[in-house]
Coordinates of C-alpha atoms in Angstrom, one line a residue:
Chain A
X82 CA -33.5 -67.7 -179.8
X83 CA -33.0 -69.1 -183.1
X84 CA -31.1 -65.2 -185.0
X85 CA -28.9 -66.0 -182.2
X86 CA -27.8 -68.9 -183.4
X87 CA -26.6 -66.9 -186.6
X88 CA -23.6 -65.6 -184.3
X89 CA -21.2 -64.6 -187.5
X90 CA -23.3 -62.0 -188.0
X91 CA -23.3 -60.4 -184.4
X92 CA -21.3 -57.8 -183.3
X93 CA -18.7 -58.1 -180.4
X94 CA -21.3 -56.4 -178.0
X95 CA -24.0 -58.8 -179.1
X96 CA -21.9 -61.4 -178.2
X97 CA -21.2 -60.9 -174.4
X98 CA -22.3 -62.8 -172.3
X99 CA -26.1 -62.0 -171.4
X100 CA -25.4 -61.4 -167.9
X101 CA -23.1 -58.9 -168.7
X102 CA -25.5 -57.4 -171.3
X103 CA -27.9 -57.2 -168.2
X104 CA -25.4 -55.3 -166.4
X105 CA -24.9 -52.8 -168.8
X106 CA -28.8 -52.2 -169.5
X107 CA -29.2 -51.6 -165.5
X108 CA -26.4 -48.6 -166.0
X109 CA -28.7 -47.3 -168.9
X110 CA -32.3 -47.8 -167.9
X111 CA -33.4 -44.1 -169.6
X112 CA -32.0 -46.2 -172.7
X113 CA -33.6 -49.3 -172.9
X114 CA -36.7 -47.8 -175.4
X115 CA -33.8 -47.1 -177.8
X116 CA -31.9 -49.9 -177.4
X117 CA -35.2 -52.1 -178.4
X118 CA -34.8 -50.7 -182.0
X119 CA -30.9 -51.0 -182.6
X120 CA -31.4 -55.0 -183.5
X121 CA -33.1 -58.1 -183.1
X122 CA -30.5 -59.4 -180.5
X123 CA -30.4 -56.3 -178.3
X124 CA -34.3 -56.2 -178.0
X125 CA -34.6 -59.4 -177.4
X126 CA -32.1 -58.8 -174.8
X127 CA -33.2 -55.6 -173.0
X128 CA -37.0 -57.5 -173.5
X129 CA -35.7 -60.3 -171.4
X130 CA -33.8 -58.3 -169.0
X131 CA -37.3 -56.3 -168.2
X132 CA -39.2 -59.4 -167.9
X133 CA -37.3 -60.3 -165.8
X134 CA -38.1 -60.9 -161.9
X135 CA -34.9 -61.2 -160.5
X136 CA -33.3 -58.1 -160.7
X137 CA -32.0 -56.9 -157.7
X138 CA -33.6 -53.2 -157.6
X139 CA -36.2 -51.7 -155.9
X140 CA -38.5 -50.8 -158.9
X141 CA -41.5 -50.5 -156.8
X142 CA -40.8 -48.0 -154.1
X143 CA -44.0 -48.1 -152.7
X144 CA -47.2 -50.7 -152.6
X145 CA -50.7 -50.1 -151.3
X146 CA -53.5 -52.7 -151.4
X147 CA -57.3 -51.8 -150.2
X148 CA -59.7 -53.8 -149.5
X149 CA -63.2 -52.3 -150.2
X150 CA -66.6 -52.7 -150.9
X151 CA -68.4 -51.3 -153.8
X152 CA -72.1 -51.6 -155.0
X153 CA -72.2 -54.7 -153.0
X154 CA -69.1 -56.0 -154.2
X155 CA -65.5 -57.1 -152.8
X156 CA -62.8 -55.2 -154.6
X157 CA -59.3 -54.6 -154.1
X158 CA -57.5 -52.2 -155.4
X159 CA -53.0 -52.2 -156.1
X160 CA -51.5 -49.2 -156.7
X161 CA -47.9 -49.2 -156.9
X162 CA -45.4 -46.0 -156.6
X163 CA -42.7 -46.6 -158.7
X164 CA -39.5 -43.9 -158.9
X165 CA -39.0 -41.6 -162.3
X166 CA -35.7 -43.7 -162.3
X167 CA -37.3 -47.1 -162.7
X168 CA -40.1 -46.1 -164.5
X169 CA -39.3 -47.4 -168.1
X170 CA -38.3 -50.8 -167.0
X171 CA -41.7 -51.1 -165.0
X172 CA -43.6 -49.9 -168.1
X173 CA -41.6 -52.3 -170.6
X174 CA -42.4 -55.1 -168.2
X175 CA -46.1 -54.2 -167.7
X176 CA -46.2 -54.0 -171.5
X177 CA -44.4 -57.4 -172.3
X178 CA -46.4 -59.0 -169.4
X179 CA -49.8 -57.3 -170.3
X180 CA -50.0 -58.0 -173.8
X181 CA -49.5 -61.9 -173.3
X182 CA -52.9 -62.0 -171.1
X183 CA -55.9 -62.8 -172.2
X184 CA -58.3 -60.2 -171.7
X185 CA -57.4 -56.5 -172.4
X186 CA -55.5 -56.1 -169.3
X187 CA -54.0 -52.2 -170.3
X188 CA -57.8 -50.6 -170.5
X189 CA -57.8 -51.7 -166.8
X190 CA -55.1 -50.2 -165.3
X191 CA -54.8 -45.9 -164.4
X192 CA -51.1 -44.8 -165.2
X193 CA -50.6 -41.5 -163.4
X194 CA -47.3 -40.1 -164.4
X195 CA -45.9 -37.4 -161.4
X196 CA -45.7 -34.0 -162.8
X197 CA -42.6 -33.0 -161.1
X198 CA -39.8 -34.7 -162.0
X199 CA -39.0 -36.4 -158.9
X200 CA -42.7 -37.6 -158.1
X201 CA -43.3 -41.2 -158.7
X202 CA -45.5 -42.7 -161.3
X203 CA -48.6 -44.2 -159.6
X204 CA -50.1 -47.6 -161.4
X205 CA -53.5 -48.6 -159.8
X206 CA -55.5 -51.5 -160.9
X207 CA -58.8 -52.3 -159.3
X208 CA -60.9 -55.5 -159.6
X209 CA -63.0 -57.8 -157.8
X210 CA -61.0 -59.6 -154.9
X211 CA -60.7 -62.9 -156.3
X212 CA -59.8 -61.8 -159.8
X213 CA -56.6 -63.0 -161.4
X214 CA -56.2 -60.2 -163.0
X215 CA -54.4 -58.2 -160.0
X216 CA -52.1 -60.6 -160.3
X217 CA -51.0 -59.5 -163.4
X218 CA -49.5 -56.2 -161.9
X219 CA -48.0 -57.7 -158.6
X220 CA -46.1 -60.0 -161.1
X221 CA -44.4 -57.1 -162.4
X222 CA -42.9 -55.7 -159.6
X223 CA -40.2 -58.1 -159.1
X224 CA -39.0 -59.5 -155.7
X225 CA -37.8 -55.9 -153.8
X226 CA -40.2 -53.4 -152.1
X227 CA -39.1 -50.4 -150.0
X228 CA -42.6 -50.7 -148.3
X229 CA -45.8 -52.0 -148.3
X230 CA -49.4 -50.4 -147.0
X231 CA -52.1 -52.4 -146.3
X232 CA -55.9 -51.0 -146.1
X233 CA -58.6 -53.3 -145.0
X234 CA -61.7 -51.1 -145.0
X235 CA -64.0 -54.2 -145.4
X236 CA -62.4 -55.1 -141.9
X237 CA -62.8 -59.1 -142.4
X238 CA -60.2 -59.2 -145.8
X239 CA -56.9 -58.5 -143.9
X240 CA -55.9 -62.7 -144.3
X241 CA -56.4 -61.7 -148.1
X242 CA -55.0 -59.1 -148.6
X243 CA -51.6 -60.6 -147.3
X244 CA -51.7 -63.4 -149.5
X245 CA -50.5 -60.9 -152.1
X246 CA -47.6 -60.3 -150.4
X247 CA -45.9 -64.0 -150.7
X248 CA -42.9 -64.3 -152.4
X249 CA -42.4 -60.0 -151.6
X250 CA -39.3 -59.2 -149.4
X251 CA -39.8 -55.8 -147.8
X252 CA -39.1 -54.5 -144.3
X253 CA -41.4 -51.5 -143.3
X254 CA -45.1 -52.4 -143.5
X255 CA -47.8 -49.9 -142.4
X256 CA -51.5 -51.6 -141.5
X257 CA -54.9 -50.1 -141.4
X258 CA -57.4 -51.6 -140.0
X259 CA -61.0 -50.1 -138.6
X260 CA -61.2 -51.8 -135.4
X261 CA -59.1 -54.8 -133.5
X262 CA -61.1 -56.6 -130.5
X263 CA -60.8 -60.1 -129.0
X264 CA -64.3 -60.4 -130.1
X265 CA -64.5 -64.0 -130.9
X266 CA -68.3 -63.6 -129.8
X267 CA -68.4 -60.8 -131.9
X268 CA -71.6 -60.3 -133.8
X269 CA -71.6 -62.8 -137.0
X270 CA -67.9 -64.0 -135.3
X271 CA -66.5 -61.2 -136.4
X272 CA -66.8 -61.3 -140.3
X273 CA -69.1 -58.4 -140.5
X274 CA -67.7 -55.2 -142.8
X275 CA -65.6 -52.9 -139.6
X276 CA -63.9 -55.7 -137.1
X277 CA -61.3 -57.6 -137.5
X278 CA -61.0 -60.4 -134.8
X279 CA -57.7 -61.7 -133.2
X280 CA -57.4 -64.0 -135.9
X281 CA -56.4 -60.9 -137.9
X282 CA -53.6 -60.1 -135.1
X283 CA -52.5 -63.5 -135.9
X284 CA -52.1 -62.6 -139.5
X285 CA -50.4 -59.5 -138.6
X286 CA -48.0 -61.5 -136.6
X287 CA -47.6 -64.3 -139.3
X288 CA -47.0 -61.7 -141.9
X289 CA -44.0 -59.5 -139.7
X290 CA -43.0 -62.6 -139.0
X291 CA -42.8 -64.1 -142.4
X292 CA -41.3 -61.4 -144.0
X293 CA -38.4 -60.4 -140.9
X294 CA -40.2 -56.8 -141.2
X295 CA -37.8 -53.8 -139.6
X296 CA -41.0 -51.7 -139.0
X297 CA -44.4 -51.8 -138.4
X298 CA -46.8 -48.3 -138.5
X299 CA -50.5 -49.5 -137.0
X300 CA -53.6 -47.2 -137.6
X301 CA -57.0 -48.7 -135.8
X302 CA -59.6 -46.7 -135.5
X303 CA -61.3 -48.6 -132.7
X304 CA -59.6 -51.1 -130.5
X305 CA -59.7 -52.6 -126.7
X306 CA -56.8 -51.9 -124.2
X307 CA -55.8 -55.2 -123.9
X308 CA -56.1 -56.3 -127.6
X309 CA -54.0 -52.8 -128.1
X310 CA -51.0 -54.3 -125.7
X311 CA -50.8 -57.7 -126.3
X312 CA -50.2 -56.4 -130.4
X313 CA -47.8 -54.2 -129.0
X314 CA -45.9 -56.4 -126.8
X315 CA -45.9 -59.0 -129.2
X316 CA -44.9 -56.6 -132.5
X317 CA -42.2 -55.3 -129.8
X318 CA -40.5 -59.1 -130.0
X319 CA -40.2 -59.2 -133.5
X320 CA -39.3 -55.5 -135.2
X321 CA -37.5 -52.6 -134.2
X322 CA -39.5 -49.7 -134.2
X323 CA -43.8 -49.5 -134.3
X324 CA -45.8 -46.0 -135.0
X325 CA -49.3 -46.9 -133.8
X326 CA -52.2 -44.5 -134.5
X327 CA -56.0 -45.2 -133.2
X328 CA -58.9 -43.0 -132.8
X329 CA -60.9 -45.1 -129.9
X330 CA -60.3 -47.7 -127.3
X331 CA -63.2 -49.4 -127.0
X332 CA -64.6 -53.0 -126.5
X333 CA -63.6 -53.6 -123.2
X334 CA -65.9 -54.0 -120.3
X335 CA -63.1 -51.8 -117.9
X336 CA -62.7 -49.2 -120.6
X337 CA -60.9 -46.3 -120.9
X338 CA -63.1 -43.2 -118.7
X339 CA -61.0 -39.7 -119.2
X340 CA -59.2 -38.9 -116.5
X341 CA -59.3 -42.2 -114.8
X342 CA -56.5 -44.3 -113.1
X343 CA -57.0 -46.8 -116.1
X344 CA -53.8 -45.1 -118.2
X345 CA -51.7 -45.9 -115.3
X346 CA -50.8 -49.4 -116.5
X347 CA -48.9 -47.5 -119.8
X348 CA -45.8 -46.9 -118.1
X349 CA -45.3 -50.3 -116.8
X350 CA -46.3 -51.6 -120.4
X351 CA -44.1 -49.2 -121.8
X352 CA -41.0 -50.3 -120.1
X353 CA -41.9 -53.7 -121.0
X354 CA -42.2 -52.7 -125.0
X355 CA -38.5 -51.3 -125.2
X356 CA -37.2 -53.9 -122.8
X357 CA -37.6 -56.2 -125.8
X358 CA -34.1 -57.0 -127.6
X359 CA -33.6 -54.6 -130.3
X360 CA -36.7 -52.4 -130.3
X361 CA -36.1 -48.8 -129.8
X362 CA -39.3 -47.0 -131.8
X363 CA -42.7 -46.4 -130.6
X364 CA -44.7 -43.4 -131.2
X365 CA -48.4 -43.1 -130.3
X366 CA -50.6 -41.0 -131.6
X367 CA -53.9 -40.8 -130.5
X368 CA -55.4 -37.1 -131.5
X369 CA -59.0 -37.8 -131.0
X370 CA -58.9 -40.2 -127.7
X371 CA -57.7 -38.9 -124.1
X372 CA -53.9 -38.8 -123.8
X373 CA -52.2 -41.7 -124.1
X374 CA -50.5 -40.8 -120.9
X375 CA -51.7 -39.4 -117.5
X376 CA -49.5 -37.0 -115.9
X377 CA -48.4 -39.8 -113.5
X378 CA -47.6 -42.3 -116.5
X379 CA -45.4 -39.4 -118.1
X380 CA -43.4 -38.7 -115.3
X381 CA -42.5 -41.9 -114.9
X382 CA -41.4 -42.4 -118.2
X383 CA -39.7 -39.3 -118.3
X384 CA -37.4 -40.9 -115.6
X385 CA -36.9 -44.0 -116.3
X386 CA -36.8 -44.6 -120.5
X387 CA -33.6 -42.5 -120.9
X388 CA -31.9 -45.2 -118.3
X389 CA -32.7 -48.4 -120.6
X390 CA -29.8 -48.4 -121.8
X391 CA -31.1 -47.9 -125.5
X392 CA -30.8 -45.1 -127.7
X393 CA -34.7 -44.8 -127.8
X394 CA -36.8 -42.8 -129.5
X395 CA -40.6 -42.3 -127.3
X396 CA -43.6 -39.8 -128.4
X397 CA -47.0 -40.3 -127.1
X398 CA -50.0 -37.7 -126.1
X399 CA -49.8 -37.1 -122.6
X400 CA -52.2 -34.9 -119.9
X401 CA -51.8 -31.4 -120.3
X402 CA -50.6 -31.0 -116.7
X403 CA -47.8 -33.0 -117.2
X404 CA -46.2 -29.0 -118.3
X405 CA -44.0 -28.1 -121.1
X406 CA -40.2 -28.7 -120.4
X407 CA -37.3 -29.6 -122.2
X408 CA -34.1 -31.4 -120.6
X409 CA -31.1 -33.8 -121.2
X410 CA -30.9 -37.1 -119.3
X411 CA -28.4 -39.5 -120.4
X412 CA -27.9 -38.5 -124.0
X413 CA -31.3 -38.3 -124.6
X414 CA -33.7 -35.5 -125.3
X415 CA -36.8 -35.6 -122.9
X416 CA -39.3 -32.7 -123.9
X417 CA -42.7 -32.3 -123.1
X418 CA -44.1 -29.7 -126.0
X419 CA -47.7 -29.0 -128.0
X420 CA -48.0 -31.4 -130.6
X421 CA -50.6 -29.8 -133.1
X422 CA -51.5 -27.2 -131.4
X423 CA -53.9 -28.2 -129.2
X424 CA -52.5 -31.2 -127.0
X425 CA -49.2 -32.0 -125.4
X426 CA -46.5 -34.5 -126.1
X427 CA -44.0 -36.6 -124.2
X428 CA -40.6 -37.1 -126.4
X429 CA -38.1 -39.1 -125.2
X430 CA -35.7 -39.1 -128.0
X431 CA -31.4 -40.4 -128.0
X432 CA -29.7 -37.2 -129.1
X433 CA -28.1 -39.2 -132.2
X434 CA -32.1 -39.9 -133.2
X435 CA -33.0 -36.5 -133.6
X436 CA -32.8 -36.1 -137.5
X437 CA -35.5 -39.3 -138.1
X438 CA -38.6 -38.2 -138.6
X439 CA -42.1 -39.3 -138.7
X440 CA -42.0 -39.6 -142.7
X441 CA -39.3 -42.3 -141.2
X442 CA -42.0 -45.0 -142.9
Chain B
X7 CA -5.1 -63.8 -143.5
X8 CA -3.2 -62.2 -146.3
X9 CA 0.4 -61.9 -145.9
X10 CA 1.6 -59.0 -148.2
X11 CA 4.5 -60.3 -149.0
X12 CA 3.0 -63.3 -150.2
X13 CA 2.9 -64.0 -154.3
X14 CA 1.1 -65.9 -156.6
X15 CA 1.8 -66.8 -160.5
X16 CA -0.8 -66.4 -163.2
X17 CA -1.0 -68.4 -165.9
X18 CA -2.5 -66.7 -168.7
X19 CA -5.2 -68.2 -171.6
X20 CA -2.0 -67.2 -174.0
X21 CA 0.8 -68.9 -172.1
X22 CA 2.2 -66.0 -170.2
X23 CA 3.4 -66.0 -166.8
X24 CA 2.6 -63.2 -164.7
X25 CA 3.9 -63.2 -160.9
X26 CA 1.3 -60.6 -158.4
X27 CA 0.8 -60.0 -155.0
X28 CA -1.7 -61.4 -152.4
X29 CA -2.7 -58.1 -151.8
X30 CA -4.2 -57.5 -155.3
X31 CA -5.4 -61.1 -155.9
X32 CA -7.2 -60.8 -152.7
X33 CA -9.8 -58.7 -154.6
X34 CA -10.5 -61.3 -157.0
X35 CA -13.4 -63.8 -155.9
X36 CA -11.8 -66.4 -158.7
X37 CA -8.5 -66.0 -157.8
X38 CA -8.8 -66.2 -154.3
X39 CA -11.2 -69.2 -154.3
X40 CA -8.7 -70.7 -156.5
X41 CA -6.1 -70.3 -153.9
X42 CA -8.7 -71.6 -151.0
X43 CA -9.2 -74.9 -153.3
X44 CA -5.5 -75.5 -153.3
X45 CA -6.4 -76.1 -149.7
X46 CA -2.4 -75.1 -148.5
X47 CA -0.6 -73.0 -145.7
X48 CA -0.9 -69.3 -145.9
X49 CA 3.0 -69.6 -145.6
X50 CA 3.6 -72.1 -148.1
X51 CA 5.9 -69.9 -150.5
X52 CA 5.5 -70.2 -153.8
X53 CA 1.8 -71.2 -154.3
X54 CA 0.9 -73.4 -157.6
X55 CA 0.3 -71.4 -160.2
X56 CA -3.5 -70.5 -160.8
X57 CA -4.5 -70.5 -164.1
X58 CA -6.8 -67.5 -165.5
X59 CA -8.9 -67.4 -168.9
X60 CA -7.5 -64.0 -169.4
X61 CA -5.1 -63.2 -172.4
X62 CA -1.6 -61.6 -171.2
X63 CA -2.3 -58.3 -172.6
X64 CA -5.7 -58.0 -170.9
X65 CA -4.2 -59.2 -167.5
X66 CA -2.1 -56.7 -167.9
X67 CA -4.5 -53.6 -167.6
X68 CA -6.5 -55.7 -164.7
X69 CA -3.5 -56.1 -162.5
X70 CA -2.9 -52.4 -163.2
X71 CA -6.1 -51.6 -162.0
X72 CA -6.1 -53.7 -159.2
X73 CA -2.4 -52.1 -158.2
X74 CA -3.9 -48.6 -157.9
X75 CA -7.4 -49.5 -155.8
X76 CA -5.2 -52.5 -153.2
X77 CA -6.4 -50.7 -150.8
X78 CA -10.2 -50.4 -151.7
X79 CA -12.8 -52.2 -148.8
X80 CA -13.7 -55.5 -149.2
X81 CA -16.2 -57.1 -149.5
X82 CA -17.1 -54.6 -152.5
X83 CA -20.4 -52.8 -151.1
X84 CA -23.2 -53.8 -152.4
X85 CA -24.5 -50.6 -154.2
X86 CA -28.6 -49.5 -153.3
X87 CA -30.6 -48.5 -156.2
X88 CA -29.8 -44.8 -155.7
X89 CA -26.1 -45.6 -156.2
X90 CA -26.7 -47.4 -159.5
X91 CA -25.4 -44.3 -161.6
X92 CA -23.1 -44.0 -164.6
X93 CA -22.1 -40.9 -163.8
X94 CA -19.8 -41.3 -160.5
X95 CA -16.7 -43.2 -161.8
X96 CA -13.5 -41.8 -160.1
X97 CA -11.0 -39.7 -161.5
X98 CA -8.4 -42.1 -161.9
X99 CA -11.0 -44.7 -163.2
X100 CA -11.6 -42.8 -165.8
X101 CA -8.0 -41.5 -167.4
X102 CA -7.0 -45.3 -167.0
X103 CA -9.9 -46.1 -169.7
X104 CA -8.8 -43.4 -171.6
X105 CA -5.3 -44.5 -172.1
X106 CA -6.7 -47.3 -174.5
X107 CA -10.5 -47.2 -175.0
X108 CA -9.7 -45.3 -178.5
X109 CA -12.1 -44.6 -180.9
X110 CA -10.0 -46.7 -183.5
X111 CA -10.1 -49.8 -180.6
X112 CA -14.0 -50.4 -181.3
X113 CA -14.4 -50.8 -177.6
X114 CA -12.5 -53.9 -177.9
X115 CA -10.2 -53.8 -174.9
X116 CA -13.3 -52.5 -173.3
X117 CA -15.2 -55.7 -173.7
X118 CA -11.9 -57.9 -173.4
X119 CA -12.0 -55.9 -169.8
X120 CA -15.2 -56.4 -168.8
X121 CA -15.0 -60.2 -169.7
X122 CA -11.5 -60.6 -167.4
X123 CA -13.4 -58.7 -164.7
X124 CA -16.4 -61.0 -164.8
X125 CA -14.3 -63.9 -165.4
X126 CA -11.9 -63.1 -162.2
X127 CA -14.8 -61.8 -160.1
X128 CA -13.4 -58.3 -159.5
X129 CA -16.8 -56.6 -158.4
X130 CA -15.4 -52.8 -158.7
X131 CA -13.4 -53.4 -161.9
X132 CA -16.4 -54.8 -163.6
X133 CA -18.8 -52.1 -162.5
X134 CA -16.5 -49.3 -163.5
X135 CA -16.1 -50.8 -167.1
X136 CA -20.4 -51.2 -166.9
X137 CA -20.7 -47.8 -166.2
X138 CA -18.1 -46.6 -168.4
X139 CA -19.9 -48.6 -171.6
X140 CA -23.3 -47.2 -170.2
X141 CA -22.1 -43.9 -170.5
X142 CA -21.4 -44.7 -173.9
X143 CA -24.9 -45.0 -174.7
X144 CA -26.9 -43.0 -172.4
X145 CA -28.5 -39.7 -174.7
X146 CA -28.2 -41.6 -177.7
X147 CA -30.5 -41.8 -180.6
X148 CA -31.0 -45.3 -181.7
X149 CA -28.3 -44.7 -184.7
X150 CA -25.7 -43.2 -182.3
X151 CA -25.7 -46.2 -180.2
X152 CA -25.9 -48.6 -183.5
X153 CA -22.7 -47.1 -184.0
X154 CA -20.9 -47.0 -181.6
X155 CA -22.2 -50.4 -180.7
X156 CA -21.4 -51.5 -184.3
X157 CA -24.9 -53.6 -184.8
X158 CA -26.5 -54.2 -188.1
X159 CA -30.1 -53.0 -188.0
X160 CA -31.8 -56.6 -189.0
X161 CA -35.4 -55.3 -188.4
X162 CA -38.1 -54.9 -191.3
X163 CA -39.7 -51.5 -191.7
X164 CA -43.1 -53.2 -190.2
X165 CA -41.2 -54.8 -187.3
X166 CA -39.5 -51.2 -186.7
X167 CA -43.0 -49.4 -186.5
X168 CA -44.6 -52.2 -184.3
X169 CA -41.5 -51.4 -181.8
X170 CA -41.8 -47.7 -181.9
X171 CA -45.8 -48.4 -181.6
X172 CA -44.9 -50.4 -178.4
X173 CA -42.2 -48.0 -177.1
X174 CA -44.7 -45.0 -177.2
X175 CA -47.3 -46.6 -175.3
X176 CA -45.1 -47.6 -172.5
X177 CA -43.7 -43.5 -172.9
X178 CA -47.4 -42.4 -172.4

């Protein structure tokens, strides 16, 4: 920067070192619009600090990519939650960044600044799938996410829609999907709009994987029982703590029939889920299928999770005779209880557990 | 393994000589590494002298600093994004600045501070001194923190308006 060359002329602040400029301008982010006008140095200063990536704060709290179809054609859509508290640097760097592309990038992205003051500002850009200029505001969020959700309603983008996430390091992820089977048969092999095929489970595996995720939350709307437990036995191996949400099992020729002895397997795959190193998290839920438990399956959980040896946290749906009680066994909580009103609930919960929440993701 | 007891000399940028114990040196990442390079016995009494880019007057105020938090964790916690506030620094933190951070001082022993602290790799020292020039600034109009910052404005009317032009779109 050639008026920094002309160094007589700056003042002693000017002439810190830039990394300490840098860690000063983090202390005063509500500043940095003011600082821009004080002199050429400073702006240019605050201007590179903004730009750039390797800050080490969260400024994106929260990311969500969709996948979805529109008059025929593939779009995705980004929309990133960024907190009041971050919020100027993210707009100075999606200015800085924006204004160097070139098409008019700014017309194309929805700013929704939160009423309240704590609310998050919301920045959602949509565009065809393969357009580059998504890119544009996933190269402004910088390297640190709290969380990421992905949304593949066209149910045959999921491998896509993770490619965005390269270079991202985040823990807690949250997936929906519309339906999981091992349908490698699958009408059109699976690439139809609604199914995604094991080779999506794959991805989901890659992706945890890749990125040493802490969480995983799981929402299918369809999927078969044994697609259903090899994910979770397998997700079980590499994170800590999985909320899994599905409408319908489905897809498999021994399906699910109410009231059958086919639930009777949970238990055993249960135990196996939360004998995996650290895990110590799984919650079910399940409003619109048959409980995820028979009374039989509960019972037996009931007994045997609060002797693992973990200081687990269990919910699932369960039948309704399994019958509304609430004890202690081994430091942890074991209640049976209405859940929304209408269907019961098996909790096994470690006593020290019992501020976490479901907002936990 | 830090012996207490154990000394070390500083040589300063201007010649001095100042003689400190492990268990303040300990919390500088320069110093320290310094000491590890020597590659000697933890009971090898007296160490060679390490020599720090720090004038004596500056060192001075660190080790004084360093004397009154000896007993602070280490490593220094790496703070979350939440914990990134100006507004938190410590009671004692905060008089010590005062003693010499006078208006007619131009911030100058502040900076000299900040340097040492980045220069010595003392992670608290250097974000209390941060926060303390932040605070300086944060709530200021642009010719407040000219001031107090003493910078020239070297901007033309046109380049000022194109600023304030950016500025507002990025303030909605």
């Amino acid at each position: 920067i050639s008026e920094m060359g002309a160094n007589q002329n700056m003042s002693d602040f000017e002439r810190l070192p830039k990394e300490l400029v840098r860690e000063i301008i983090e202390r005063a982010p509500e500043s940095i619009f003011n600082l821009r006008l004080t002199s050429r140095v400073l702006k240019s200063l605050v201007d590179d600090y903004a730009s750039s990536l390797k800050v080490k704060i969260h400024v994106v709290d929260h990311l969500c990519i969709t996948s979805f179809e529109n008059q025929s054609e593939n779009n995705i859509q980004i929309v990133a939650h960024v907190p009041k508290s971050h919020a100027d640097l993210f707009e100075l760097r999606i200015m800085l960044k924006f204004r160097s592309l070139p098409f008019d990038a700014n017309s194309r992205i929805v700013r929704s600044f939160g009423r309240l003051p704590d609310h998050p500002n919301l920045y959602r850009l949509t565009n065809s799938l393969f357009d580059d200029g998504t890119l544009s505001l996933i190269d402004c969020i910088g390297p640190l996410i709290r969380r990421v959700s992905l949304y593949d309603y066209m149910g045959n983008k999921f491998k896509e829609i993770t490619k965005k996430l390269e270079g991202f390091e985040f823990r807690k992820m949250a997936v929906t999907l519309i339906s999981v089977s091992n349908n490698t048969n699958h009408h059109h092999n699976g690439n139809h709009p609604g199914s995604n095929t094991d080779n999506d489970v794959d991805t989901l595996m890659e992706t945890v994987k890749a990125h040493n995720l802490d969480h995983v939350s799981l929402s299918v709307d369809r999927i078969s029982k044994n697609v259903q437990a090899k994910i979770l036995i397998e997700l079980s191996k590499l994170v800590h703590s999985i909320f899994h949400t599905f409408s319908e099992v489905s897809f498999c020729p021994y399906g699910l029939v109410p009231g059958s002895d086919s639930r009777d397997d949970r238990p055993e795959l249960i135990m196996d889920i939360f004998s995996s190193g650290t895990f110590n998290t799984l919650v079910v839920d399940n409003r619109s299928n048959p409980p995820f438990l028979s009374t039989n399956g509960a019972n037996i959980l009931k007994q045997h999770l609060p002797i693992l040896g973990k200081k687990i946290w269990f919910e699932s749906t369960c039948d309704i005779s399994t019958g509304c009680r609430k004890e202690t066994i081994n430091g942890h909580v074991v209640e049976v209880f209405m859940s929304d009103g209408k269907r019961l609930s098996l909790k096994v919960k470690h006593s020290s557990r019992m501020t976490e929440s479901h907002e936990y993701f | 393994r830090i012996y207490p007891l154990m000394r070390v000399t500083l040589t300063t940028s201007d010649g001095a000589s100042v003689t400190v114990s492990r268990q303040l040196t300990k919390h500088s990442g320069f110093i320290e590494k310094a000491i590890t390079d020597m590659a000697v016995d933890d009971n090898a009494v007296p160490l060679s002298a390490v020599a720090v880019d720090v004038d004596d007057a500056t060192l001075k105020l660190v080790i004084e600093w360093l004397t009154e938090h000896r007993d602070d964790a280490l490593p220094y916690p790496e703070k979350t994004d939440e914990e990134r506030r100006a507004d938190d620094i410590p009671a004692w933190d905060q008089a010590f600045v005062q003693k010499w951070d006078t208006k007619e001082d131009q911030q100058q022993t502040l900076y000299a501070v900040i340097t040492a602290a980045d220069k010595l790799d003392i992670k608290g020292l250097l974000d209390m001194t941060c926060k303390t020039l932040a605070n300086k600034i944060n709530g200021k109009t642009v010719e407040e923190m000219r001031e107090i910052l003493q910078l020239e404005c070297d901007f033309t009317e046109e380049e000022l308006a194109e600023i304030r032009k950016e500025n507002a779109w990025c303030e909605n």
